[in-house]
Tab-separated table of C-alpha atoms and ligand atoms in Angstrom:
chain	number	residue	atom	x	y	z
J	3	MET	CA	-0.003	0.119	0.290
J	4	LYS	CA	1.138	3.541	-0.498
J	5	PRO	CA	1.987	5.218	2.535
J	6	VAL	CA	-1.516	8.506	2.233
J	7	ILE	CA	-0.462	11.788	2.405
J	8	GLY	CA	-2.657	14.550	3.803
J	9	VAL	CA	-2.055	17.917	2.723
J	10	PHE	CA	-3.565	20.011	4.710
J	11	PHE	CA	-4.808	23.850	4.110
J	12	GLY	CA	-6.082	27.032	5.140
J	13	GLY	CA	-6.755	27.808	8.605
J	14	ASN	CA	-8.187	30.994	10.907
J	15	SER	CA	-5.092	33.340	9.451
J	16	VAL	CA	-5.189	36.367	6.749
J	17	GLU	CA	-3.841	34.036	4.720
J	18	HIS	CA	-5.977	31.848	3.817
J	19	GLU	CA	-6.633	32.282	0.745
J	20	VAL	CA	-2.705	31.748	-0.763
J	21	SER	CA	-3.249	29.175	1.968
J	22	VAL	CA	-5.675	27.121	-0.142
J	23	ILE	CA	-3.189	27.754	-3.702
J	24	SER	CA	-0.283	26.535	-2.368
J	25	GLY	CA	-1.694	23.563	-0.105
J	26	LEU	CA	-3.300	22.799	-4.100
J	27	GLN	CA	-0.600	23.271	-5.655
J	28	ALA	CA	0.420	20.725	-3.832
J	29	LEU	CA	-1.797	18.111	-3.687
J	30	ASN	CA	-1.472	18.366	-7.573
J	31	SER	CA	2.425	17.960	-7.786
J	32	LEU	CA	2.340	15.192	-4.908
J	33	ASN	CA	3.959	12.163	-6.755
J	34	LYS	CA	0.805	9.861	-8.005
J	35	ASP	CA	3.193	6.606	-8.027
J	36	LYS	CA	4.645	6.831	-4.118
J	37	TYR	CA	1.624	8.258	-2.482
J	38	ASP	CA	-2.002	8.494	-1.752
J	39	ALA	CA	-3.032	12.138	-1.269
J	40	VAL	CA	-5.586	13.618	0.307
J	41	ALA	CA	-6.352	16.936	0.954
J	42	VAL	CA	-8.070	18.510	4.266
J	43	TYR	CA	-9.568	21.706	4.310
J	44	MET	CA	-9.545	24.141	6.949
J	45	THR	CA	-12.116	26.465	7.377
J	46	ARG	CA	-11.525	29.664	9.215
J	47	SER	CA	-13.411	28.168	12.477
J	48	GLY	CA	-11.034	25.000	12.955
J	49	GLU	CA	-13.646	22.679	10.927
J	50	PHE	CA	-11.853	19.818	8.646
J	51	TYR	CA	-13.320	19.574	5.511
J	52	ALA	CA	-11.846	16.854	3.343
J	53	GLY	CA	-13.487	15.157	-0.107
J	54	GLU	CA	-13.343	15.457	-3.927
J	55	ALA	CA	-13.769	18.937	-3.880
J	56	ALA	CA	-11.875	19.954	-1.447
J	57	ALA	CA	-9.246	18.853	-4.174
J	58	ARG	CA	-10.678	21.236	-6.924
J	59	ILE	CA	-9.500	25.249	-6.500
J	60	GLU	CA	-12.547	26.418	-8.805
J	61	GLU	CA	-14.776	25.302	-5.769
J	62	TYR	CA	-13.471	28.083	-3.189
J	63	ALA	CA	-15.029	30.697	-5.212
J	64	ASP	CA	-18.126	30.000	-2.709
J	65	LEU	CA	-16.579	28.563	0.677
J	66	PRO	CA	-20.593	27.851	2.360
J	67	ALA	CA	-20.892	25.470	-1.147
J	68	LEU	CA	-18.185	23.934	-0.710
J	69	VAL	CA	-18.152	22.782	3.103
J	70	LYS	CA	-21.693	21.063	2.254
J	71	LYS	CA	-19.954	19.005	-1.201
J	72	CYS	CA	-17.245	17.710	0.771
J	73	GLU	CA	-17.140	15.201	4.356
J	74	ARG	CA	-15.943	16.886	7.916
J	75	VAL	CA	-13.500	15.114	9.928
J	76	VAL	CA	-11.806	15.352	12.833
J	77	PRO	CA	-8.341	13.876	12.619
J	78	VAL	CA	-7.791	11.503	16.476
J	79	PRO	CA	-4.101	9.352	17.095
J	80	ALA	CA	-3.740	6.205	15.613
J	81	GLY	CA	-0.792	4.263	16.364
J	82	GLY	CA	1.751	6.511	15.203
J	83	ARG	CA	-0.876	7.861	12.010
J	84	ALA	CA	-3.800	9.659	12.230
J	85	ASP	CA	-6.708	8.553	10.754
J	86	LEU	CA	-9.907	11.091	9.934
J	87	ILE	CA	-13.264	9.854	11.092
J	88	PHE	CA	-16.212	11.616	9.786
J	89	TYR	CA	-18.020	14.059	12.084
J	90	PRO	CA	-20.499	13.759	13.362
J	91	PRO	CA	-19.722	9.845	14.192
J	92	ARG	CA	-21.440	7.762	11.881
J	93	LYS	CA	-23.675	5.074	13.561
J	94	LEU	CA	-24.118	3.047	10.130
J	95	GLY	CA	-21.194	2.114	7.628
J	96	LYS	CA	-18.563	3.691	6.483
J	97	LYS	CA	-16.765	5.456	9.671
J	98	LEU	CA	-13.272	5.773	8.880
J	99	TYR	CA	-12.099	8.296	5.693
J	100	ALA	CA	-8.959	8.166	5.868
J	101	THR	CA	-5.915	7.158	7.603
J	102	ILE	CA	-3.413	9.682	6.998
J	103	ASP	CA	0.946	8.059	7.351
J	104	CYS	CA	1.972	11.715	7.185
J	105	VAL	CA	1.077	15.002	6.787
J	106	LEU	CA	2.086	17.733	4.593
J	107	PRO	CA	0.915	21.125	6.291
J	108	VAL	CA	0.666	24.009	4.198
J	109	VAL	CA	-0.564	27.178	5.571
J	110	HIS	CA	0.514	30.050	5.970
J	111	GLY	CA	0.149	32.375	8.978
J	112	THR	CA	-0.829	32.727	13.051
J	113	ASN	CA	-3.099	29.933	14.495
J	114	VAL	CA	-1.245	27.473	11.939
J	115	GLU	CA	2.016	28.225	10.753
J	116	ASP	CA	3.500	29.516	13.985
J	117	GLY	CA	3.315	26.176	15.508
J	118	ALA	CA	-0.362	25.976	16.438
J	119	LEU	CA	-0.780	23.780	13.711
J	120	GLN	CA	2.146	21.360	14.121
J	121	GLY	CA	1.431	21.000	17.939
J	122	PHE	CA	-1.561	19.468	16.874
J	123	PHE	CA	0.303	17.133	14.940
J	124	ARG	CA	2.718	15.771	17.633
J	125	THR	CA	0.091	16.141	20.375
J	126	LEU	CA	-1.909	13.495	17.744
J	127	GLY	CA	1.299	11.450	17.418
J	128	VAL	CA	0.995	11.843	13.190
J	129	PRO	CA	4.381	12.333	11.668
J	130	PHE	CA	4.456	16.397	9.480
J	131	ALA	CA	6.378	17.737	6.981
J	132	GLY	CA	8.821	21.295	7.723
J	133	CYS	CA	9.536	22.821	10.756
J	134	ASP	CA	8.676	21.518	14.404
J	135	VAL	CA	6.987	23.412	17.030
J	136	LEU	CA	9.734	25.697	18.310
J	137	ALA	CA	11.351	26.797	14.841
J	138	SER	CA	7.849	27.433	13.317
J	139	ALA	CA	6.423	29.281	16.471
J	140	ALA	CA	10.209	31.258	16.501
J	141	GLY	CA	9.672	31.446	13.106
J	142	MET	CA	6.491	34.096	13.156
J	143	ASP	CA	7.147	36.890	15.669
J	144	LYS	CA	9.602	38.616	14.184
J	145	PHE	CA	11.615	40.317	17.467
J	146	VAL	CA	12.339	36.989	18.346
J	147	MET	CA	13.404	35.686	15.804
J	148	LYS	CA	15.504	38.765	15.024
J	149	THR	CA	16.942	38.242	19.070
J	150	LEU	CA	18.004	34.380	17.464
J	151	PHE	CA	19.528	36.068	13.928
J	152	ARG	CA	21.388	38.821	16.235
J	153	ALA	CA	22.468	35.692	18.603
J	154	ALA	CA	23.625	33.845	15.296
J	155	GLY	CA	25.644	36.722	14.125
J	156	LEU	CA	23.791	37.104	11.134
J	157	PRO	CA	23.290	40.880	9.700
J	158	VAL	CA	19.873	42.187	11.032
J	159	LEU	CA	18.689	45.898	11.108
J	160	ASP	CA	17.608	47.298	14.389
J	161	ALA	CA	14.550	47.317	15.840
J	162	VAL	CA	12.134	47.597	18.548
J	163	ARG	CA	8.963	46.038	20.356
J	164	VAL	CA	6.632	47.558	21.493
J	165	SER	CA	3.376	45.917	23.320
J	166	GLU	CA	-0.020	47.436	22.461
J	167	ALA	CA	-0.488	47.548	26.108
J	168	ALA	CA	3.166	50.008	26.769
J	169	TRP	CA	1.427	51.708	23.828
J	170	ARG	CA	-2.045	52.226	25.618
J	171	ALA	CA	-0.718	52.622	29.099
J	172	ASP	CA	2.553	55.505	27.634
J	173	PRO	CA	2.346	56.371	23.380
J	174	ASP	CA	5.144	59.751	23.946
J	175	ALA	CA	7.570	56.904	25.782
J	176	GLU	CA	7.044	54.554	23.100
J	177	LEU	CA	7.126	56.969	20.590
J	178	LYS	CA	10.433	58.623	22.286
J	179	ALA	CA	11.934	55.040	22.796
J	180	ALA	CA	11.638	54.283	19.664
J	181	GLU	CA	12.475	57.565	17.501
J	182	GLU	CA	15.709	58.124	20.032
J	183	ARG	CA	17.348	54.260	19.248
J	184	LEU	CA	16.601	54.077	15.168
J	185	GLY	CA	15.268	57.208	14.295
J	186	MET	CA	13.584	58.410	11.027
J	187	PRO	CA	12.396	56.606	9.037
J	188	VAL	CA	10.859	53.764	10.917
J	189	ILE	CA	8.959	50.880	9.138
J	190	VAL	CA	6.243	49.097	11.700
J	191	LYS	CA	4.754	45.546	11.262
J	192	PRO	CA	2.472	43.359	13.436
J	193	VAL	CA	4.814	41.033	14.799
J	194	ASP	CA	3.151	38.417	14.154
J	195	LEU	CA	2.291	38.364	10.668
J	196	GLY	CA	3.161	37.820	6.660
J	197	SER	CA	2.518	39.176	3.088
J	198	SER	CA	2.483	42.765	4.247
J	199	VAL	CA	-0.594	42.991	6.288
J	200	GLY	CA	-0.303	45.787	8.605
J	201	ILE	CA	2.638	47.209	7.213
J	202	THR	CA	3.811	50.563	6.567
J	203	ILE	CA	6.218	53.039	6.485
J	204	ALA	CA	6.143	56.141	8.845
J	205	ARG	CA	8.818	59.026	8.358
J	206	ASP	CA	7.520	61.408	11.092
J	207	ALA	CA	6.492	60.791	14.552
J	208	ASP	CA	2.730	61.141	13.902
J	209	ALA	CA	2.968	58.600	10.799
J	210	LEU	CA	4.386	56.846	13.724
J	211	ARG	CA	1.237	56.516	16.392
J	212	ALA	CA	-0.454	56.124	12.898
J	213	ALA	CA	1.286	52.976	11.762
J	214	LEU	CA	1.118	52.074	15.698
J	215	ASP	CA	-2.707	52.113	16.174
J	216	ASN	CA	-2.604	49.814	12.136
J	217	ALA	CA	-0.222	47.313	13.584
J	218	PHE	CA	-2.139	46.758	16.608
J	219	LEU	CA	-5.041	45.402	14.833
J	220	PHE	CA	-3.437	42.828	13.385
J	221	SER	CA	-1.228	41.898	16.909
J	222	ASP	CA	-1.003	42.521	20.131
J	223	ALA	CA	3.186	43.550	19.927
J	224	ALA	CA	4.470	45.688	16.930
J	225	LEU	CA	7.908	45.862	15.300
J	226	VAL	CA	9.518	49.137	14.964
J	227	GLU	CA	12.547	48.604	12.436
J	228	ARG	CA	15.155	51.260	10.987
J	229	ALA	CA	13.552	51.423	7.392
J	230	LEU	CA	16.021	51.190	4.602
J	231	THR	CA	15.070	53.549	1.381
J	232	ASP	CA	14.909	51.664	-1.385
J	233	PRO	CA	16.290	48.394	-0.393
J	234	ARG	CA	16.409	45.859	-2.874
J	235	GLU	CA	14.883	42.304	-1.553
J	236	ILE	CA	16.664	39.037	-2.462
J	237	ASN	CA	15.267	35.900	-0.718
J	238	CYS	CA	17.072	32.237	-0.611
J	239	ALA	CA	14.742	28.748	0.078
J	240	VAL	CA	16.751	26.408	2.146
J	241	LEU	CA	16.131	22.555	2.431
J	242	GLY	CA	17.195	20.260	4.701
J	243	ASN	CA	18.064	19.461	8.996
J	244	ALA	CA	19.818	19.829	11.119
J	245	ASP	CA	22.565	17.263	9.189
J	246	ASP	CA	22.372	18.566	6.338
J	247	ALA	CA	20.810	22.206	4.806
J	248	LYS	CA	21.098	22.726	1.497
J	249	PRO	CA	20.384	26.395	-0.460
J	250	SER	CA	18.339	27.407	-3.429
J	251	GLU	CA	18.827	29.309	-6.209
J	252	CYS	CA	18.293	33.373	-4.827
J	253	GLU	CA	15.292	35.634	-6.736
J	254	GLU	CA	14.646	38.843	-6.668
J	255	PRO	CA	11.099	39.835	-6.262
J	256	VAL	CA	9.541	42.893	-8.221
J	257	SER	CA	7.778	45.308	-6.999
J	258	GLY	CA	5.487	47.833	-7.710
J	259	GLY	CA	5.981	50.767	-5.180
J	260	ASP	CA	7.822	51.181	-1.826
J	261	ILE	CA	7.069	47.719	-0.038
J	262	LEU	CA	6.843	43.903	-1.435
J	263	SER	CA	2.873	44.190	-0.999
J	264	TYR	CA	0.444	41.391	-0.822
J	265	GLU	CA	-0.973	42.636	-4.400
J	266	ASP	CA	3.273	42.942	-5.855
J	267	LYS	CA	2.908	38.805	-3.950
J	268	TYR	CA	-0.201	37.492	-4.602
J	269	VAL	CA	-1.940	39.024	-7.246
J	270	SER	CA	0.121	41.238	-10.399
J	271	GLY	CA	2.014	38.400	-11.202
J	272	GLY	CA	-0.414	35.703	-10.180
J	273	LYS	CA	-2.447	35.049	-13.328
J	274	GLY	CA	-2.976	31.586	-14.586
J	275	GLY	CA	-3.715	30.188	-11.520
J	276	LYS	CA	0.732	29.903	-10.644
J	277	GLY	CA	-0.009	31.767	-7.564
J	278	MET	CA	3.148	32.577	-5.386
J	279	SER	CA	4.525	31.198	-7.942
J	280	GLY	CA	3.467	33.464	-10.828
J	281	ALA	CA	4.291	36.792	-8.632
J	282	LYS	CA	6.805	38.542	-10.610
J	283	ARG	CA	10.687	37.267	-9.738
J	284	LEU	CA	13.879	37.472	-11.497
J	285	ILE	CA	15.337	34.074	-10.885
J	286	PRO	CA	18.680	33.831	-10.800
J	287	ALA	CA	18.585	37.058	-9.179
J	288	PRO	CA	20.861	39.147	-10.713
J	289	ILE	CA	24.042	39.181	-8.264
J	290	SER	CA	27.288	39.321	-8.009
J	291	PRO	CA	28.585	35.429	-7.173
J	292	GLU	CA	30.226	36.795	-4.622
J	293	LEU	CA	27.470	38.043	-2.982
J	294	ARG	CA	25.162	35.113	-4.051
J	295	GLU	CA	27.445	32.432	-2.209
J	296	LYS	CA	27.702	35.330	0.922
J	297	ILE	CA	23.438	35.373	0.866
J	298	ARG	CA	23.124	31.236	0.575
J	299	GLY	CA	25.288	30.891	3.478
J	300	TYR	CA	23.820	33.401	5.838
J	301	ALA	CA	19.957	31.827	4.050
J	302	VAL	CA	22.224	28.400	6.258
J	303	SER	CA	22.868	29.971	9.329
J	304	ALA	CA	19.643	31.266	9.547
J	305	PHE	CA	17.625	27.810	9.258
J	306	ARG	CA	20.091	26.267	11.821
J	307	ALA	CA	19.901	29.530	14.559
J	308	LEU	CA	16.276	28.720	14.534
J	309	GLY	CA	16.214	24.932	14.558
J	310	CYS	CA	14.714	24.909	11.182
J	311	GLU	CA	13.414	21.575	9.422
J	312	GLY	CA	12.006	21.173	5.460
J	313	VAL	CA	12.088	24.027	3.553
J	314	ALA	CA	12.220	27.824	5.065
J	315	ARG	CA	12.884	30.793	2.122
J	316	ILE	CA	14.814	33.708	3.508
J	317	ASP	CA	14.041	36.941	2.811
J	318	PHE	CA	16.900	39.632	2.718
J	319	LEU	CA	16.883	43.539	2.267
J	320	LEU	CA	19.789	44.673	0.421
J	321	ASP	CA	21.313	48.205	0.436
J	322	GLY	CA	24.107	49.126	-1.115
J	323	ASP	CA	27.015	46.439	-0.820
J	324	GLU	CA	25.077	45.489	2.582
J	325	VAL	CA	23.539	42.776	3.204
J	326	PHE	CA	20.139	42.546	5.874
J	327	VAL	CA	18.418	38.839	7.047
J	328	ASN	CA	15.052	40.922	7.366
J	329	GLU	CA	12.914	37.251	7.739
J	330	ILE	CA	12.168	33.784	7.606
J	331	ASN	CA	9.685	31.898	6.545
J	332	THR	CA	8.688	28.949	7.738
J	333	ILE	CA	6.033	27.627	5.345
J	334	PRO	CA	6.987	29.788	2.275
J	335	GLY	CA	4.538	30.435	-0.812
J	336	SER	CA	4.405	27.334	-2.807
J	337	LEU	CA	6.842	25.813	-0.507
J	338	ALA	CA	9.341	27.716	-2.329
J	339	PHE	CA	9.434	25.011	-5.240
J	340	TYR	CA	10.142	27.433	-8.017
J	341	LEU	CA	13.717	28.267	-5.736
J	342	PHE	CA	15.111	24.541	-6.111
J	343	GLU	CA	14.143	23.978	-9.814
J	344	PRO	CA	16.828	25.774	-12.029
J	345	ALA	CA	19.750	23.542	-9.476
J	346	GLY	CA	17.163	20.313	-11.942
J	347	MET	CA	14.793	19.297	-8.475
J	348	LYS	CA	11.074	19.112	-9.349
J	349	TYR	CA	8.590	20.217	-7.330
J	350	PRO	CA	7.802	16.389	-7.301
J	351	GLU	CA	11.123	15.225	-5.501
J	352	LEU	CA	11.140	18.200	-3.182
J	353	LEU	CA	8.205	17.388	-2.138
J	354	ASP	CA	9.230	13.431	-1.769
J	355	GLU	CA	12.366	15.093	0.393
J	356	LEU	CA	9.888	16.815	2.601
J	357	ILE	CA	8.390	13.591	3.539
J	358	ARG	CA	11.121	11.593	3.895
J	359	LEU	CA	12.434	14.246	6.092
J	360	ALA	CA	9.536	14.163	7.829
J	361	LEU	CA	9.080	10.485	8.506
J	362	ALA	CA	13.196	10.469	9.519
J	363	ARG	CA	12.185	13.335	12.526
J	364	GLU	CA	9.433	11.016	13.397
J	365	ARG	CA	12.234	8.059	13.800
J	366	ARG	CA	14.763	9.778	15.889
J	367	ARG	CA	11.856	10.628	17.911
J	368	ALA	CA	10.422	7.663	18.879
J	369	ARG	CA	14.113	6.511	19.414
J	370	ARG	CA	13.533	8.459	23.378
J	371	SER	CA	12.279	7.806	26.089
J	372	THR	CA	8.725	9.591	26.538
J	373	SER	CA	7.767	8.093	29.842
J	374	ILE	CA	9.311	6.666	33.128
J	375	ASP	CA	8.547	4.135	35.832
J	376	THR	CA	8.384	5.513	38.639
J	377	GLY	CA	5.047	3.629	40.233
J	378	ILE	CA	3.737	7.055	41.853
J	379	LEU	CA	0.745	6.634	40.352
J	380	LYS	CA	0.200	3.141	41.626
J	381	ASN	CA	1.757	4.218	45.398
J	382	TYR	CA	-0.546	6.775	45.255
J	383	LYS	CA	-2.726	7.756	48.764
J	384	GLY	CA	-2.458	11.334	48.979
J	385	GLY	CA	-5.935	12.111	47.373
J	386	THR	CA	-5.957	15.687	45.013
J	387	LYS	CA	-7.474	18.008	48.459
J	388	LEU	CA	-4.957	20.382	48.766
J	389	ARG	CA	-3.163	20.406	52.030
J	390	LYS	CA	-1.661	23.604	54.238
I	421	ADP	N1	13.226	47.579	7.514
I	421	ADP	C1	12.279	47.517	5.757
I	421	ADP	N2	13.197	48.905	4.957
I	421	ADP	C2	12.638	48.982	4.275
I	421	ADP	N3	11.409	48.411	3.393
I	421	ADP	C3	10.874	47.037	3.744
I	421	ADP	C4	11.778	46.847	5.491
I	421	ADP	N4	11.279	45.443	6.027
I	421	ADP	C5	9.977	45.419	5.075
I	421	ADP	N5	10.195	45.383	4.107
I	421	ADP	C6	9.328	45.924	3.206
I	421	ADP	O1	7.720	45.534	3.240
I	421	ADP	C7	7.766	44.154	2.938
I	421	ADP	C8	6.922	43.252	3.870
I	421	ADP	O2	7.951	43.422	5.171
I	421	ADP	P1	8.313	41.616	5.559
I	421	ADP	O3	9.517	41.853	6.595
I	421	ADP	O4	8.992	40.900	5.010
I	421	ADP	O5	6.981	41.031	6.027
I	421	ADP	P2	5.990	40.391	5.753
I	421	ADP	O6	6.389	38.973	6.653
I	421	ADP	O7	4.547	40.708	6.328
I	421	ADP	O8	6.376	39.706	4.223
I	421	ADP	C9	9.839	44.068	2.728
I	421	ADP	O9	8.705	42.582	1.681
I	421	ADP	C10	9.866	44.783	1.856
I	421	ADP	O10	9.767	45.399	0.725
I	422	MG	MG1	8.628	39.090	3.862
C-alpha cells in the first residue's frame, strides 16, 4: 500500500486564501505513483473538511457551497498515524474517511504556521513535514527571530518591540524610545503576521502613531524597525535539517511600490493559477557570484539559528552592498519549489524530500523515551485535596 499523505491547508489566518492555492499546488504535485494524497481544508473556524471537492480550486469561490460538498472529519491518533473520522460520528456504514501516514502542512500565518498546527500534529503523534513546534513559533514572531539571528551573528536591522499595552499606557514614552534608538524613517510591522499585512513606513512621529495603531489591529505587539530607502530584496530558500541543509537559487522579487505589497506578492503576476510562483520575480537574482554565495551562506545559518527542518525561505534586504537578514518564512508560498528547479529539483522531488525528512524525524523521536516508570500513581494515597 502507498503511504497516505494528508495535505492540510487553510486555517484561521489572514493568509487563508494564499494557503488554499499553495496547498492545492502541493497536492497536485505529489507523485501519485508513490503516494495516495488526501486534501484536508481547514475553515477559519477550525473545522476540517475532506473530499473530492476540497481538491478543486474552482470550488473555493463559494466556501459555504464547498463545505456542503465535502465530508466533515476530525483527525484522531492512530498509533503513529492519524485517522480522519467522519464528524458527527456515523452509527452505520463507513466510519473512517482515511488514515494518514504523514501530514504535509501547507499553511501560512498565525494560528497555523506558528507552531499551533504543528503542536496539534505532535499531540496526535502523526509525522508532519517541515519545521517543528519551536522553529515554527520562533519563525512567526519577527522580534524573536531577529533576536535569534542576532545571537547567531547574522546582520539584522535594529528594531524595537512595542506592545499594545505599553503603547496605550504611555504612547509618548514609546515614541521617544523608538525615535531615539532608530531615528526616521522606520517601518512598523505587526509582530507575528506575514504577506505585508498591516505594515507601514513612517517618516515622522505622527505617521509612527498611525502606523502603530494600524499594526495593533492585527497583533498585540509591533516591531518598529529602521527602514531602508529603496532596498533591493533577495530571497533564498533552504532545504534539509540540522545534519544537512542546502540553499536554493536566489530570487529578486519585483515590487510595484515602496514595499513589496500583498498585491505584488499574490495578485499582479498571479495569473494562470500559479499563485505565488507566478508573482513577478527574477531567477536567478541579478547579483554578483560573491554576493550570491554570501546570501546562500547566511540563509543556511538563519535556517540553523532557528532549528528549522524541511523547507524555509529566508528573505534579505540589500542596502547598496550591505546585506541584512529580514525574515524567515517557515512555510513559504508555493513551498518555494521554483527556487529549487534551477538546480534540477522538480516540485515532486522536493515533496519527496520533505516527506522523507518528516519520517526520519519521527524515527529519531520514536527512539527517545517519553515515559519513565516511577510507579507514583500505583502507590499514591495522597488524594487531590489541597493541604496546607
Ligand atoms: N527595514 C525595511 N526597510 C524598508 N523596507 C522594508 C523593511 N522591512 C520590510 N520592508 C518591506 O516590507 C515588505 C514586508 O516586510 P516583511 O518583514 O517581509 O514582512 P512580511 O512577513 O509581511 O512579508 C518587505 O518585503 C519589504 O518590501
Ligand atoms: Mg516578507
